[in-house]
PDB file of C-alpha atoms in Angstrom:
ATOM      1  CA  UNK A   1     -29.032  14.881 -14.563  1.00 66.00           C
ATOM      2  CA  UNK A   2     -25.771  13.113 -15.428  1.00 70.00           C
ATOM      3  CA  UNK A   3     -24.454  10.618 -12.910  1.00 78.00           C
ATOM      4  CA  UNK A   4     -21.363  11.839 -11.003  1.00 84.00           C
ATOM      5  CA  UNK A   5     -18.040  10.851 -12.320  1.00 91.00           C
ATOM      6  CA  UNK A   6     -16.269   8.539  -9.921  1.00 93.00           C
ATOM      7  CA  UNK A   7     -12.498   7.786  -9.339  1.00 96.00           C
ATOM      8  CA  UNK A   8     -11.735   4.821  -7.169  1.00 97.00           C
ATOM      9  CA  UNK A   9      -8.273   5.029  -5.303  1.00 98.00           C
ATOM     10  CA  UNK A  10      -6.680   1.846  -4.142  1.00 98.00           C
ATOM     11  CA  UNK A  11      -3.863   1.571  -1.547  1.00 97.00           C
ATOM     12  CA  UNK A  12      -1.548  -1.261  -2.269  1.00 97.00           C
ATOM     13  CA  UNK A  13       0.180  -2.742   0.754  1.00 95.00           C
ATOM     14  CA  UNK A  14      -2.321  -4.787   2.846  1.00 95.00           C
ATOM     15  CA  UNK A  15      -5.120  -3.519   0.682  1.00 97.00           C
ATOM     16  CA  UNK A  16      -4.538  -5.288  -2.542  1.00 97.00           C
ATOM     17  CA  UNK A  17      -1.229  -7.015  -1.815  1.00 97.00           C
ATOM     18  CA  UNK A  18      -0.472  -8.988   1.273  1.00 96.00           C
ATOM     19  CA  UNK A  19       2.477  -7.134   2.509  1.00 94.00           C
ATOM     20  CA  UNK A  20       2.558  -8.908   5.970  1.00 94.00           C
ATOM     21  CA  UNK A  21       3.272 -12.167   4.163  1.00 95.00           C
ATOM     22  CA  UNK A  22       6.017 -10.402   2.152  1.00 94.00           C
ATOM     23  CA  UNK A  23       7.558  -9.184   5.360  1.00 93.00           C
ATOM     24  CA  UNK A  24       7.382 -12.638   6.796  1.00 95.00           C
ATOM     25  CA  UNK A  25       9.101 -14.185   3.794  1.00 96.00           C
ATOM     26  CA  UNK A  26      11.896 -11.494   4.031  1.00 94.00           C
ATOM     27  CA  UNK A  27      12.473 -12.117   7.600  1.00 94.00           C
ATOM     28  CA  UNK A  28      12.896 -15.971   6.874  1.00 95.00           C
ATOM     29  CA  UNK A  29      15.156 -15.186   4.159  1.00 94.00           C
ATOM     30  CA  UNK A  30      17.257 -12.759   6.343  1.00 93.00           C
ATOM     31  CA  UNK A  31      17.669 -15.381   8.958  1.00 94.00           C
ATOM     32  CA  UNK A  32      18.767 -17.872   6.517  1.00 92.00           C
ATOM     33  CA  UNK A  33      21.408 -15.389   4.935  1.00 90.00           C
ATOM     34  CA  UNK A  34      22.711 -13.352   7.838  1.00 91.00           C
ATOM     35  CA  UNK A  35      21.393 -15.071  10.886  1.00 92.00           C
ATOM     36  CA  UNK A  36      18.869 -13.924  13.607  1.00 93.00           C
ATOM     37  CA  UNK A  37      21.228 -11.059  14.795  1.00 92.00           C
ATOM     38  CA  UNK A  38      21.444  -9.714  11.238  1.00 91.00           C
ATOM     39  CA  UNK A  39      17.773 -10.017  10.672  1.00 92.00           C
ATOM     40  CA  UNK A  40      17.033  -8.028  13.792  1.00 94.00           C
ATOM     41  CA  UNK A  41      19.550  -5.359  12.856  1.00 93.00           C
ATOM     42  CA  UNK A  42      17.908  -5.071   9.297  1.00 93.00           C
ATOM     43  CA  UNK A  43      14.436  -4.541  10.731  1.00 94.00           C
ATOM     44  CA  UNK A  44      15.763  -1.954  13.332  1.00 95.00           C
ATOM     45  CA  UNK A  45      17.259   0.066  10.471  1.00 94.00           C
ATOM     46  CA  UNK A  46      14.113  -0.452   8.504  1.00 93.00           C
ATOM     47  CA  UNK A  47      11.974   1.017  11.448  1.00 93.00           C
ATOM     48  CA  UNK A  48      14.541   3.875  11.879  1.00 93.00           C
ATOM     49  CA  UNK A  49      14.151   4.776   8.127  1.00 91.00           C
ATOM     50  CA  UNK A  50      10.443   4.586   8.257  1.00 89.00           C
ATOM     51  CA  UNK A  51      10.336   6.889  11.274  1.00 89.00           C
ATOM     52  CA  UNK A  52      12.609   9.231   9.492  1.00 89.00           C
ATOM     53  CA  UNK A  53      11.015   9.130   5.941  1.00 87.00           C
ATOM     54  CA  UNK A  54       7.388   8.524   6.688  1.00 84.00           C
ATOM     55  CA  UNK A  55       7.304   5.432   4.421  1.00 86.00           C
ATOM     56  CA  UNK A  56       8.814   1.967   4.215  1.00 86.00           C
ATOM     57  CA  UNK A  57      12.090   1.638   2.296  1.00 91.00           C
ATOM     58  CA  UNK A  58      13.194  -2.036   1.948  1.00 92.00           C
ATOM     59  CA  UNK A  59      16.159  -1.172  -0.337  1.00 91.00           C
ATOM     60  CA  UNK A  60      17.160   1.826   1.613  1.00 91.00           C
ATOM     61  CA  UNK A  61      17.429  -0.223   4.789  1.00 92.00           C
ATOM     62  CA  UNK A  62      19.533  -2.829   2.929  1.00 91.00           C
ATOM     63  CA  UNK A  63      21.819   0.018   1.984  1.00 91.00           C
ATOM     64  CA  UNK A  64      22.182   1.165   5.463  1.00 92.00           C
ATOM     65  CA  UNK A  65      22.791  -2.426   6.487  1.00 91.00           C
ATOM     66  CA  UNK A  66      25.612  -2.536   4.006  1.00 90.00           C
ATOM     67  CA  UNK A  67      27.243   0.440   5.543  1.00 90.00           C
ATOM     68  CA  UNK A  68      27.677  -1.455   8.806  1.00 86.00           C
ATOM     69  CA  UNK A  69      28.813  -4.711   6.978  1.00 85.00           C
ATOM     70  CA  UNK A  70      30.485  -3.617   3.712  1.00 86.00           C
ATOM     71  CA  UNK A  71      32.148  -6.959   3.181  1.00 84.00           C
ATOM     72  CA  UNK A  72      29.023  -9.140   3.809  1.00 82.00           C
ATOM     73  CA  UNK A  73      28.670 -11.377   0.696  1.00 82.00           C
ATOM     74  CA  UNK A  74      25.178 -12.332   1.504  1.00 83.00           C
ATOM     75  CA  UNK A  75      23.849  -8.839   0.597  1.00 85.00           C
ATOM     76  CA  UNK A  76      23.686  -9.711  -2.944  1.00 86.00           C
ATOM     77  CA  UNK A  77      21.486 -12.590  -2.192  1.00 88.00           C
ATOM     78  CA  UNK A  78      19.199 -10.323  -0.278  1.00 89.00           C
ATOM     79  CA  UNK A  79      19.088  -7.647  -2.920  1.00 89.00           C
ATOM     80  CA  UNK A  80      18.141 -10.442  -5.484  1.00 91.00           C
ATOM     81  CA  UNK A  81      15.491 -11.710  -3.165  1.00 93.00           C
ATOM     82  CA  UNK A  82      13.768  -8.357  -3.052  1.00 92.00           C
ATOM     83  CA  UNK A  83      14.146  -7.355  -6.640  1.00 91.00           C
ATOM     84  CA  UNK A  84      12.847 -10.738  -7.962  1.00 93.00           C
ATOM     85  CA  UNK A  85      10.231 -11.323  -5.319  1.00 95.00           C
ATOM     86  CA  UNK A  86       6.957 -12.873  -6.871  1.00 96.00           C
ATOM     87  CA  UNK A  87       4.568 -10.180  -5.777  1.00 96.00           C
ATOM     88  CA  UNK A  88       2.012 -11.504  -8.218  1.00 97.00           C
ATOM     89  CA  UNK A  89       1.619 -14.495  -5.911  1.00 97.00           C
ATOM     90  CA  UNK A  90       0.738 -12.242  -2.852  1.00 97.00           C
ATOM     91  CA  UNK A  91      -2.101 -10.365  -4.227  1.00 97.00           C
ATOM     92  CA  UNK A  92      -5.125 -10.945  -2.089  1.00 97.00           C
ATOM     93  CA  UNK A  93      -7.802 -13.130  -3.643  1.00 97.00           C
ATOM     94  CA  UNK A  94      -9.869 -11.232  -6.232  1.00 97.00           C
ATOM     95  CA  UNK A  95      -7.773  -8.064  -6.000  1.00 97.00           C
ATOM     96  CA  UNK A  96      -7.388  -7.989  -9.897  1.00 96.00           C
ATOM     97  CA  UNK A  97     -11.239  -8.362 -10.271  1.00 97.00           C
ATOM     98  CA  UNK A  98     -11.805  -5.566  -7.933  1.00 97.00           C
ATOM     99  CA  UNK A  99      -9.602  -3.283  -9.652  1.00 96.00           C
ATOM    100  CA  UNK A 100     -11.123  -4.167 -12.980  1.00 95.00           C
ATOM    101  CA  UNK A 101     -14.627  -3.574 -11.718  1.00 95.00           C
ATOM    102  CA  UNK A 102     -13.527  -0.042 -10.599  1.00 95.00           C
ATOM    103  CA  UNK A 103     -11.978   0.557 -14.044  1.00 93.00           C
ATOM    104  CA  UNK A 104     -15.296  -0.299 -15.645  1.00 91.00           C
ATOM    105  CA  UNK A 105     -17.009   2.476 -13.737  1.00 88.00           C
ATOM    106  CA  UNK A 106     -14.651   5.090 -14.981  1.00 82.00           C
ATOM    107  CA  UNK A 107     -11.215   5.071 -13.561  1.00 89.00           C
ATOM    108  CA  UNK A 108      -9.249   3.244 -10.888  1.00 96.00           C
ATOM    109  CA  UNK A 109      -5.879   4.598  -9.579  1.00 98.00           C
ATOM    110  CA  UNK A 110      -3.282   3.120  -7.387  1.00 98.00           C
ATOM    111  CA  UNK A 111      -2.557   5.676  -4.592  1.00 98.00           C
ATOM    112  CA  UNK A 112       0.346   4.644  -2.480  1.00 96.00           C
ATOM    113  CA  UNK A 113       3.102   5.930  -0.293  1.00 94.00           C
ATOM    114  CA  UNK A 114       6.682   4.610  -0.891  1.00 91.00           C
ATOM    115  CA  UNK A 115      10.127   5.011  -2.319  1.00 90.00           C
ATOM    116  CA  UNK A 116      10.685   5.743  -5.990  1.00 90.00           C
ATOM    117  CA  UNK A 117      12.244   2.447  -6.972  1.00 91.00           C
ATOM    118  CA  UNK A 118      11.046  -0.507  -5.050  1.00 92.00           C
ATOM    119  CA  UNK A 119       7.429   0.537  -4.677  1.00 94.00           C
ATOM    120  CA  UNK A 120       6.861   1.010  -8.479  1.00 95.00           C
ATOM    121  CA  UNK A 121       8.594  -2.381  -9.013  1.00 94.00           C
ATOM    122  CA  UNK A 122       6.359  -3.992  -6.565  1.00 95.00           C
ATOM    123  CA  UNK A 123       3.187  -2.550  -8.315  1.00 96.00           C
ATOM    124  CA  UNK A 124       4.589  -3.486 -11.679  1.00 96.00           C
ATOM    125  CA  UNK A 125       5.566  -7.070 -10.890  1.00 95.00           C
ATOM    126  CA  UNK A 126       2.348  -7.771  -9.023  1.00 96.00           C
ATOM    127  CA  UNK A 127       0.432  -6.993 -12.288  1.00 96.00           C
ATOM    128  CA  UNK A 128      -1.475  -4.163 -10.722  1.00 96.00           C
ATOM    129  CA  UNK A 129       0.336  -1.719 -13.049  1.00 97.00           C
ATOM    130  CA  UNK A 130      -1.123  -3.437 -16.016  1.00 96.00           C
ATOM    131  CA  UNK A 131      -4.738  -3.890 -14.499  1.00 95.00           C
ATOM    132  CA  UNK A 132      -5.115  -0.131 -13.808  1.00 96.00           C
ATOM    133  CA  UNK A 133      -3.550   0.617 -17.069  1.00 95.00           C
ATOM    134  CA  UNK A 134      -0.732   2.554 -15.583  1.00 96.00           C
ATOM    135  CA  UNK A 135      -2.765   4.851 -13.433  1.00 97.00           C
ATOM    136  CA  UNK A 136      -0.346   4.837 -10.423  1.00 98.00           C
ATOM    137  CA  UNK A 137       0.448   7.709  -8.093  1.00 98.00           C
ATOM    138  CA  UNK A 138       3.139   7.269  -5.455  1.00 97.00           C
ATOM    139  CA  UNK A 139       3.890   9.986  -2.810  1.00 96.00           C
ATOM    140  CA  UNK A 140       5.819  10.352   0.308  1.00 92.00           C
ATOM    141  CA  UNK A 141       2.625  11.311   2.315  1.00 93.00           C
ATOM    142  CA  UNK A 142      -0.274  10.698   0.105  1.00 95.00           C
ATOM    143  CA  UNK A 143      -2.766  12.266   2.372  1.00 96.00           C
ATOM    144  CA  UNK A 144      -0.959  15.576   1.920  1.00 95.00           C
ATOM    145  CA  UNK A 145      -1.105  15.489  -1.923  1.00 97.00           C
ATOM    146  CA  UNK A 146      -4.804  15.275  -2.529  1.00 97.00           C
ATOM    147  CA  UNK A 147      -4.736  18.576  -4.395  1.00 97.00           C
ATOM    148  CA  UNK A 148      -2.359  16.871  -6.974  1.00 98.00           C
ATOM    149  CA  UNK A 149      -4.547  13.908  -7.077  1.00 98.00           C
ATOM    150  CA  UNK A 150      -7.589  16.054  -7.939  1.00 96.00           C
ATOM    151  CA  UNK A 151      -5.634  17.745 -10.684  1.00 97.00           C
ATOM    152  CA  UNK A 152      -4.495  14.553 -12.257  1.00 97.00           C
ATOM    153  CA  UNK A 153      -7.728  12.712 -11.828  1.00 97.00           C
ATOM    154  CA  UNK A 154     -10.693  15.165 -11.606  1.00 96.00           C
ATOM    155  CA  UNK A 155     -13.921  13.689 -10.587  1.00 95.00           C
ATOM    156  CA  UNK A 156     -17.204  14.587  -8.856  1.00 94.00           C
ATOM    157  CA  UNK A 157     -16.595  11.883  -6.266  1.00 95.00           C
ATOM    158  CA  UNK A 158     -13.697   9.766  -4.970  1.00 96.00           C
ATOM    159  CA  UNK A 159     -13.675   6.405  -3.329  1.00 97.00           C
ATOM    160  CA  UNK A 160     -10.522   5.636  -1.272  1.00 98.00           C
ATOM    161  CA  UNK A 161     -10.041   1.940  -0.242  1.00 98.00           C
ATOM    162  CA  UNK A 162      -7.274   1.544   2.436  1.00 97.00           C
ATOM    163  CA  UNK A 163      -6.205  -0.639   5.425  1.00 96.00           C
ATOM    164  CA  UNK A 164      -5.118   2.384   7.428  1.00 95.00           C
ATOM    165  CA  UNK A 165      -7.647   4.267   9.345  1.00 95.00           C
ATOM    166  CA  UNK A 166      -5.274   7.133   9.835  1.00 94.00           C
ATOM    167  CA  UNK A 167      -5.116   7.874   6.213  1.00 95.00           C
ATOM    168  CA  UNK A 168      -8.888   7.326   5.621  1.00 97.00           C
ATOM    169  CA  UNK A 169      -9.632   9.870   8.505  1.00 96.00           C
ATOM    170  CA  UNK A 170      -7.231  12.390   6.985  1.00 97.00           C
ATOM    171  CA  UNK A 171      -8.610  12.036   3.419  1.00 97.00           C
ATOM    172  CA  UNK A 172     -12.196  12.252   4.817  1.00 96.00           C
ATOM    173  CA  UNK A 173     -11.246  15.619   6.667  1.00 96.00           C
ATOM    174  CA  UNK A 174      -9.983  17.052   3.450  1.00 96.00           C
ATOM    175  CA  UNK A 175     -12.745  15.954   0.877  1.00 96.00           C
ATOM    176  CA  UNK A 176     -15.681  15.519   3.207  1.00 95.00           C
ATOM    177  CA  UNK A 177     -18.804  14.236   1.413  1.00 94.00           C
ATOM    178  CA  UNK A 178     -16.774  14.131  -1.922  1.00 95.00           C
ATOM    179  CA  UNK A 179     -15.224  10.963  -0.766  1.00 97.00           C
ATOM    180  CA  UNK A 180     -16.362   7.567   0.341  1.00 97.00           C
ATOM    181  CA  UNK A 181     -13.824   5.924   2.682  1.00 97.00           C
ATOM    182  CA  UNK A 182     -13.590   2.168   2.589  1.00 97.00           C
ATOM    183  CA  UNK A 183     -11.674   0.433   5.362  1.00 97.00           C
ATOM    184  CA  UNK A 184     -10.174  -2.863   4.277  1.00 96.00           C
ATOM    185  CA  UNK A 185      -9.807  -4.785   7.535  1.00 95.00           C
ATOM    186  CA  UNK A 186      -6.756  -6.596   6.429  1.00 93.00           C
ATOM    187  CA  UNK A 187      -3.202  -6.858   7.819  1.00 86.00           C
ATOM    188  CA  UNK A 188      -1.621  -5.750  11.160  1.00 84.00           C
ATOM    189  CA  UNK A 189      -2.499  -2.094  10.977  1.00 82.00           C
ATOM    190  CA  UNK A 190      -6.182  -2.818  10.428  1.00 84.00           C
ATOM    191  CA  UNK A 191      -6.493  -4.971  13.526  1.00 86.00           C
ATOM    192  CA  UNK A 192      -4.355  -2.840  15.944  1.00 86.00           C
ATOM    193  CA  UNK A 193      -6.586  -2.157  18.973  1.00 88.00           C
ATOM    194  CA  UNK A 194      -4.885   1.191  19.613  1.00 89.00           C
ATOM    195  CA  UNK A 195      -5.569   2.338  16.061  1.00 85.00           C
ATOM    196  CA  UNK A 196      -9.248   1.343  16.191  1.00 88.00           C
ATOM    197  CA  UNK A 197      -9.753   3.337  19.436  1.00 90.00           C
ATOM    198  CA  UNK A 198      -7.980   6.431  18.217  1.00 91.00           C
ATOM    199  CA  UNK A 199      -9.695   6.965  14.841  1.00 92.00           C
ATOM    200  CA  UNK A 200     -13.398   7.190  13.847  1.00 94.00           C
ATOM    201  CA  UNK A 201     -14.910   4.460  11.606  1.00 94.00           C
ATOM    202  CA  UNK A 202     -14.715   4.840   7.836  1.00 95.00           C
ATOM    203  CA  UNK A 203     -17.942   5.323   5.742  1.00 96.00           C
ATOM    204  CA  UNK A 204     -17.834   1.520   4.974  1.00 97.00           C
ATOM    205  CA  UNK A 205     -15.778  -1.494   6.173  1.00 96.00           C
ATOM    206  CA  UNK A 206     -15.161  -4.648   4.350  1.00 97.00           C
ATOM    207  CA  UNK A 207     -13.413  -7.872   5.676  1.00 95.00           C
ATOM    208  CA  UNK A 208     -11.486  -8.621   2.654  1.00 96.00           C
ATOM    209  CA  UNK A 209     -10.667  -6.811  -0.563  1.00 97.00           C
ATOM    210  CA  UNK A 210     -12.862  -9.218  -2.466  1.00 97.00           C
ATOM    211  CA  UNK A 211     -15.814  -7.921  -0.586  1.00 97.00           C
ATOM    212  CA  UNK A 212     -15.618  -4.755  -2.618  1.00 97.00           C
ATOM    213  CA  UNK A 213     -17.189  -6.683  -5.430  1.00 96.00           C
ATOM    214  CA  UNK A 214     -20.581  -6.690  -3.665  1.00 95.00           C
ATOM    215  CA  UNK A 215     -20.627  -2.825  -3.495  1.00 94.00           C
ATOM    216  CA  UNK A 216     -22.146  -0.778  -6.340  1.00 90.00           C
ATOM    217  CA  UNK A 217     -21.742   2.939  -7.137  1.00 90.00           C
ATOM    218  CA  UNK A 218     -25.183   3.765  -5.439  1.00 89.00           C
ATOM    219  CA  UNK A 219     -24.085   2.146  -2.210  1.00 92.00           C
ATOM    220  CA  UNK A 220     -20.736   3.872  -2.290  1.00 93.00           C
ATOM    221  CA  UNK A 221     -22.361   7.285  -2.907  1.00 91.00           C
ATOM    222  CA  UNK A 222     -24.995   6.837  -0.352  1.00 91.00           C
ATOM    223  CA  UNK A 223     -22.343   5.885   2.142  1.00 92.00           C
ATOM    224  CA  UNK A 224     -20.854   9.472   1.774  1.00 87.00           C
ATOM    225  CA  UNK A 225     -24.187  11.062   2.147  1.00 75.00           C
ATOM    226  CA  UNK A 226     -24.929  11.421  -1.392  1.00 59.00           C
ATOM    227  CA  UNK A 227     -27.827   9.942  -3.386  1.00 46.00           C
TER     228      UNK A 227
END
């Protein structure tokens, strides 16, 4: 009997890439360019947009900020900071090796939420686009697009690695035993006590993305109830 085909799906922010560190760097840069008040206004707009759109939009928030301050000369510096940010330096340790290991099994795919400009640039400049050989999917709500994922990357079994239990729970409800959910306990979402109380545990949990290297296909399949 032929072994099952497996596709590994990786989230980006706080799974492969330290997005909390990126946000901290942006906060510091905002304070330098527009002061504490401007920094707070930017993040307020950012959160308002996230609530409205369902995903983070750094550039969209900057555009909204510009509407309030159309003559602010520091906006160009903020735009340049975002577009030229050294994302490759913010990959978690061994993130590339993890993606390469998954590629050696068959296929590894970046599965992310986000806007259509900045999120792809982040994935490209971090080097992740090259590592997964261009296998990147970016949706508004990825947990609602799993039928499209199946069509583009058919497989007997899926593995989803994500730092958000909400996403892992939704995907498990859709695919059932066809997916192994792996909770990467990194970043502020993964350590939020309310989140941990609200959602059930994933099939597997790892303390850092590098710990994924210790997992083999047999372990991943068994964790979903398959042998």
